[in-house]
Amino acid sequence: MHPEHVTDLIRRRRTIKPKCFSDQSIDDAIVNQILENATWAPTHGMTQPWHFSVFVGSARQRLADFLAATYKQITTPETFKPNKYEGMSRNAMLAPVVIVVGMKRQVSEKIAELDELLAVACAVQNMHLTATAFGLGGFWSTNVAATSPAMASFVGLSAKDRALGLFYLGYPASEWPAGNRDAMDQKVQWFDQ
């Protein structure tokens, strides 16, 4: 493996939202490869806390309805935003694959919850990089309905587990977007003594 290939893949990764997806379907074998690579993320104590619930086809409508209803239920009249409500159901139908990202808490709780959350975040990064390698756009949404206890229950997680959002997958409808980052010296400091 050439280091420059890894660098190119990492720097090509982009957040691409469902409204920018084409209607092209995604082969199940690709989705399985994305999920398999997710499971190779670092995990403290080998707890492997990730849990994925995949919604495709007509199941996306059930998810969309749940998201909209949950958003309406958990927001107050002051915080309710009609555009967010509409987006809850629309986005699930714009992406050919929607994955609910969950964290299953270790029963003994020996490993800190923060370690478990970070392991799942690493798993999502593996998913995003693998999606990029297949030419797929990805978007990790952590909206209030997607991270609610109701969502955890909806996908069969227990009370100590957490729903950590939705990972939308789809082929981009247009050119792959360009990216940029701040200069490294703005984000990194070195200590040599």
JSON list of C-alpha atoms in Angstrom, two decimals, residues 52-122:
[
{"chain": "A", "resi": 52, "resn": "PHE", "atom": "CA", "xyz": [-25.76, -0.37, 12.82]},
{"chain": "A", "resi": 53, "resn": "SER", "atom": "CA", "xyz": [-29.37, -0.53, 11.62]},
{"chain": "A", "resi": 54, "resn": "VAL", "atom": "CA", "xyz": [-29.66, -0.32, 7.84]},
{"chain": "A", "resi": 55, "resn": "PHE", "atom": "CA", "xyz": [-32.77, 1.13, 6.18]},
{"chain": "A", "resi": 56, "resn": "VAL", "atom": "CA", "xyz": [-33.31, 0.59, 2.45]},
{"chain": "A", "resi": 57, "resn": "GLY", "atom": "CA", "xyz": [-36.29, 0.47, 0.11]},
{"chain": "A", "resi": 58, "resn": "SER", "atom": "CA", "xyz": [-39.67, 1.05, 1.70]},
{"chain": "A", "resi": 59, "resn": "ALA", "atom": "CA", "xyz": [-38.20, 0.79, 5.22]},
{"chain": "A", "resi": 60, "resn": "ARG", "atom": "CA", "xyz": [-36.84, 4.30, 4.66]},
{"chain": "A", "resi": 61, "resn": "GLN", "atom": "CA", "xyz": [-40.42, 5.63, 4.78]},
{"chain": "A", "resi": 62, "resn": "ARG", "atom": "CA", "xyz": [-40.93, 4.06, 8.20]},
{"chain": "A", "resi": 63, "resn": "LEU", "atom": "CA", "xyz": [-37.72, 5.74, 9.35]},
{"chain": "A", "resi": 64, "resn": "ALA", "atom": "CA", "xyz": [-38.75, 9.06, 7.79]},
{"chain": "A", "resi": 65, "resn": "ASP", "atom": "CA", "xyz": [-42.14, 8.97, 9.52]},
{"chain": "A", "resi": 66, "resn": "PHE", "atom": "CA", "xyz": [-40.51, 8.12, 12.83]},
{"chain": "A", "resi": 67, "resn": "LEU", "atom": "CA", "xyz": [-37.97, 10.95, 12.53]},
{"chain": "A", "resi": 68, "resn": "ALA", "atom": "CA", "xyz": [-40.62, 13.56, 11.73]},
{"chain": "A", "resi": 69, "resn": "ALA", "atom": "CA", "xyz": [-42.95, 12.39, 14.51]},
{"chain": "A", "resi": 70, "resn": "THR", "atom": "CA", "xyz": [-40.10, 12.25, 17.03]},
{"chain": "A", "resi": 71, "resn": "TYR", "atom": "CA", "xyz": [-38.88, 15.72, 16.09]},
{"chain": "A", "resi": 72, "resn": "LYS", "atom": "CA", "xyz": [-42.38, 17.11, 16.56]},
{"chain": "A", "resi": 73, "resn": "GLN", "atom": "CA", "xyz": [-42.74, 15.34, 19.90]},
{"chain": "A", "resi": 74, "resn": "ILE", "atom": "CA", "xyz": [-39.42, 16.40, 21.45]},
{"chain": "A", "resi": 75, "resn": "THR", "atom": "CA", "xyz": [-39.38, 20.04, 20.37]},
{"chain": "A", "resi": 76, "resn": "THR", "atom": "CA", "xyz": [-41.27, 22.84, 22.02]},
{"chain": "A", "resi": 77, "resn": "PRO", "atom": "CA", "xyz": [-43.44, 25.25, 20.03]},
{"chain": "A", "resi": 78, "resn": "GLU", "atom": "CA", "xyz": [-40.62, 27.80, 20.40]},
{"chain": "A", "resi": 79, "resn": "THR", "atom": "CA", "xyz": [-37.90, 25.48, 19.09]},
{"chain": "A", "resi": 80, "resn": "PHE", "atom": "CA", "xyz": [-39.95, 23.70, 16.41]},
{"chain": "A", "resi": 81, "resn": "LYS", "atom": "CA", "xyz": [-38.75, 24.61, 12.90]},
{"chain": "A", "resi": 82, "resn": "PRO", "atom": "CA", "xyz": [-41.02, 23.61, 9.97]},
{"chain": "A", "resi": 83, "resn": "ASN", "atom": "CA", "xyz": [-38.05, 23.27, 7.59]},
{"chain": "A", "resi": 84, "resn": "LYS", "atom": "CA", "xyz": [-36.31, 20.85, 10.01]},
{"chain": "A", "resi": 85, "resn": "TYR", "atom": "CA", "xyz": [-39.54, 18.87, 10.35]},
{"chain": "A", "resi": 86, "resn": "GLU", "atom": "CA", "xyz": [-39.86, 18.56, 6.57]},
{"chain": "A", "resi": 87, "resn": "GLY", "atom": "CA", "xyz": [-36.18, 17.67, 6.23]},
{"chain": "A", "resi": 88, "resn": "MET", "atom": "CA", "xyz": [-36.53, 14.84, 8.74]},
{"chain": "A", "resi": 89, "resn": "SER", "atom": "CA", "xyz": [-38.78, 12.88, 6.41]},
{"chain": "A", "resi": 90, "resn": "ARG", "atom": "CA", "xyz": [-37.42, 14.13, 3.09]},
{"chain": "A", "resi": 91, "resn": "ASN", "atom": "CA", "xyz": [-33.75, 13.21, 3.69]},
{"chain": "A", "resi": 92, "resn": "ALA", "atom": "CA", "xyz": [-34.49, 9.59, 4.54]},
{"chain": "A", "resi": 93, "resn": "MET", "atom": "CA", "xyz": [-36.22, 9.21, 1.18]},
{"chain": "A", "resi": 94, "resn": "LEU", "atom": "CA", "xyz": [-33.50, 11.01, -0.82]},
{"chain": "A", "resi": 95, "resn": "ALA", "atom": "CA", "xyz": [-30.76, 8.58, 0.25]},
{"chain": "A", "resi": 96, "resn": "PRO", "atom": "CA", "xyz": [-30.89, 5.02, -1.09]},
{"chain": "A", "resi": 97, "resn": "VAL", "atom": "CA", "xyz": [-29.32, 3.78, 2.17]},
{"chain": "A", "resi": 98, "resn": "VAL", "atom": "CA", "xyz": [-29.69, 5.22, 5.66]},
{"chain": "A", "resi": 99, "resn": "ILE", "atom": "CA", "xyz": [-27.76, 3.68, 8.54]},
{"chain": "A", "resi": 100, "resn": "VAL", "atom": "CA", "xyz": [-28.71, 4.42, 12.14]},
{"chain": "A", "resi": 101, "resn": "VAL", "atom": "CA", "xyz": [-25.44, 4.58, 14.08]},
{"chain": "A", "resi": 102, "resn": "GLY", "atom": "CA", "xyz": [-25.66, 3.24, 17.61]},
{"chain": "A", "resi": 103, "resn": "MET", "atom": "CA", "xyz": [-23.40, 2.56, 20.57]},
{"chain": "A", "resi": 104, "resn": "LYS", "atom": "CA", "xyz": [-24.04, -0.56, 22.64]},
{"chain": "A", "resi": 105, "resn": "ARG", "atom": "CA", "xyz": [-22.73, 0.03, 26.14]},
{"chain": "A", "resi": 106, "resn": "GLN", "atom": "CA", "xyz": [-20.52, -2.65, 27.64]},
{"chain": "A", "resi": 107, "resn": "VAL", "atom": "CA", "xyz": [-22.59, -4.52, 30.24]},
{"chain": "A", "resi": 108, "resn": "SER", "atom": "CA", "xyz": [-19.94, -4.23, 32.96]},
{"chain": "A", "resi": 109, "resn": "GLU", "atom": "CA", "xyz": [-19.27, -0.57, 32.07]},
{"chain": "A", "resi": 110, "resn": "LYS", "atom": "CA", "xyz": [-15.57, -1.21, 32.79]},
{"chain": "A", "resi": 111, "resn": "ILE", "atom": "CA", "xyz": [-14.62, 0.78, 29.70]},
{"chain": "A", "resi": 112, "resn": "ALA", "atom": "CA", "xyz": [-15.54, 4.47, 29.95]},
{"chain": "A", "resi": 113, "resn": "GLU", "atom": "CA", "xyz": [-18.50, 5.64, 27.90]},
{"chain": "A", "resi": 114, "resn": "LEU", "atom": "CA", "xyz": [-16.27, 8.25, 26.24]},
{"chain": "A", "resi": 115, "resn": "ASP", "atom": "CA", "xyz": [-14.01, 5.47, 24.94]},
{"chain": "A", "resi": 116, "resn": "GLU", "atom": "CA", "xyz": [-17.06, 3.70, 23.51]},
{"chain": "A", "resi": 117, "resn": "LEU", "atom": "CA", "xyz": [-18.34, 6.87, 21.83]},
{"chain": "A", "resi": 118, "resn": "LEU", "atom": "CA", "xyz": [-14.94, 7.57, 20.30]},
{"chain": "A", "resi": 119, "resn": "ALA", "atom": "CA", "xyz": [-14.71, 4.00, 19.00]},
{"chain": "A", "resi": 120, "resn": "VAL", "atom": "CA", "xyz": [-18.04, 4.44, 17.21]},
{"chain": "A", "resi": 121, "resn": "ALA", "atom": "CA", "xyz": [-16.82, 7.75, 15.76]},
{"chain": "A", "resi": 122, "resn": "CYS", "atom": "CA", "xyz": [-13.77, 5.92, 14.40]}
]
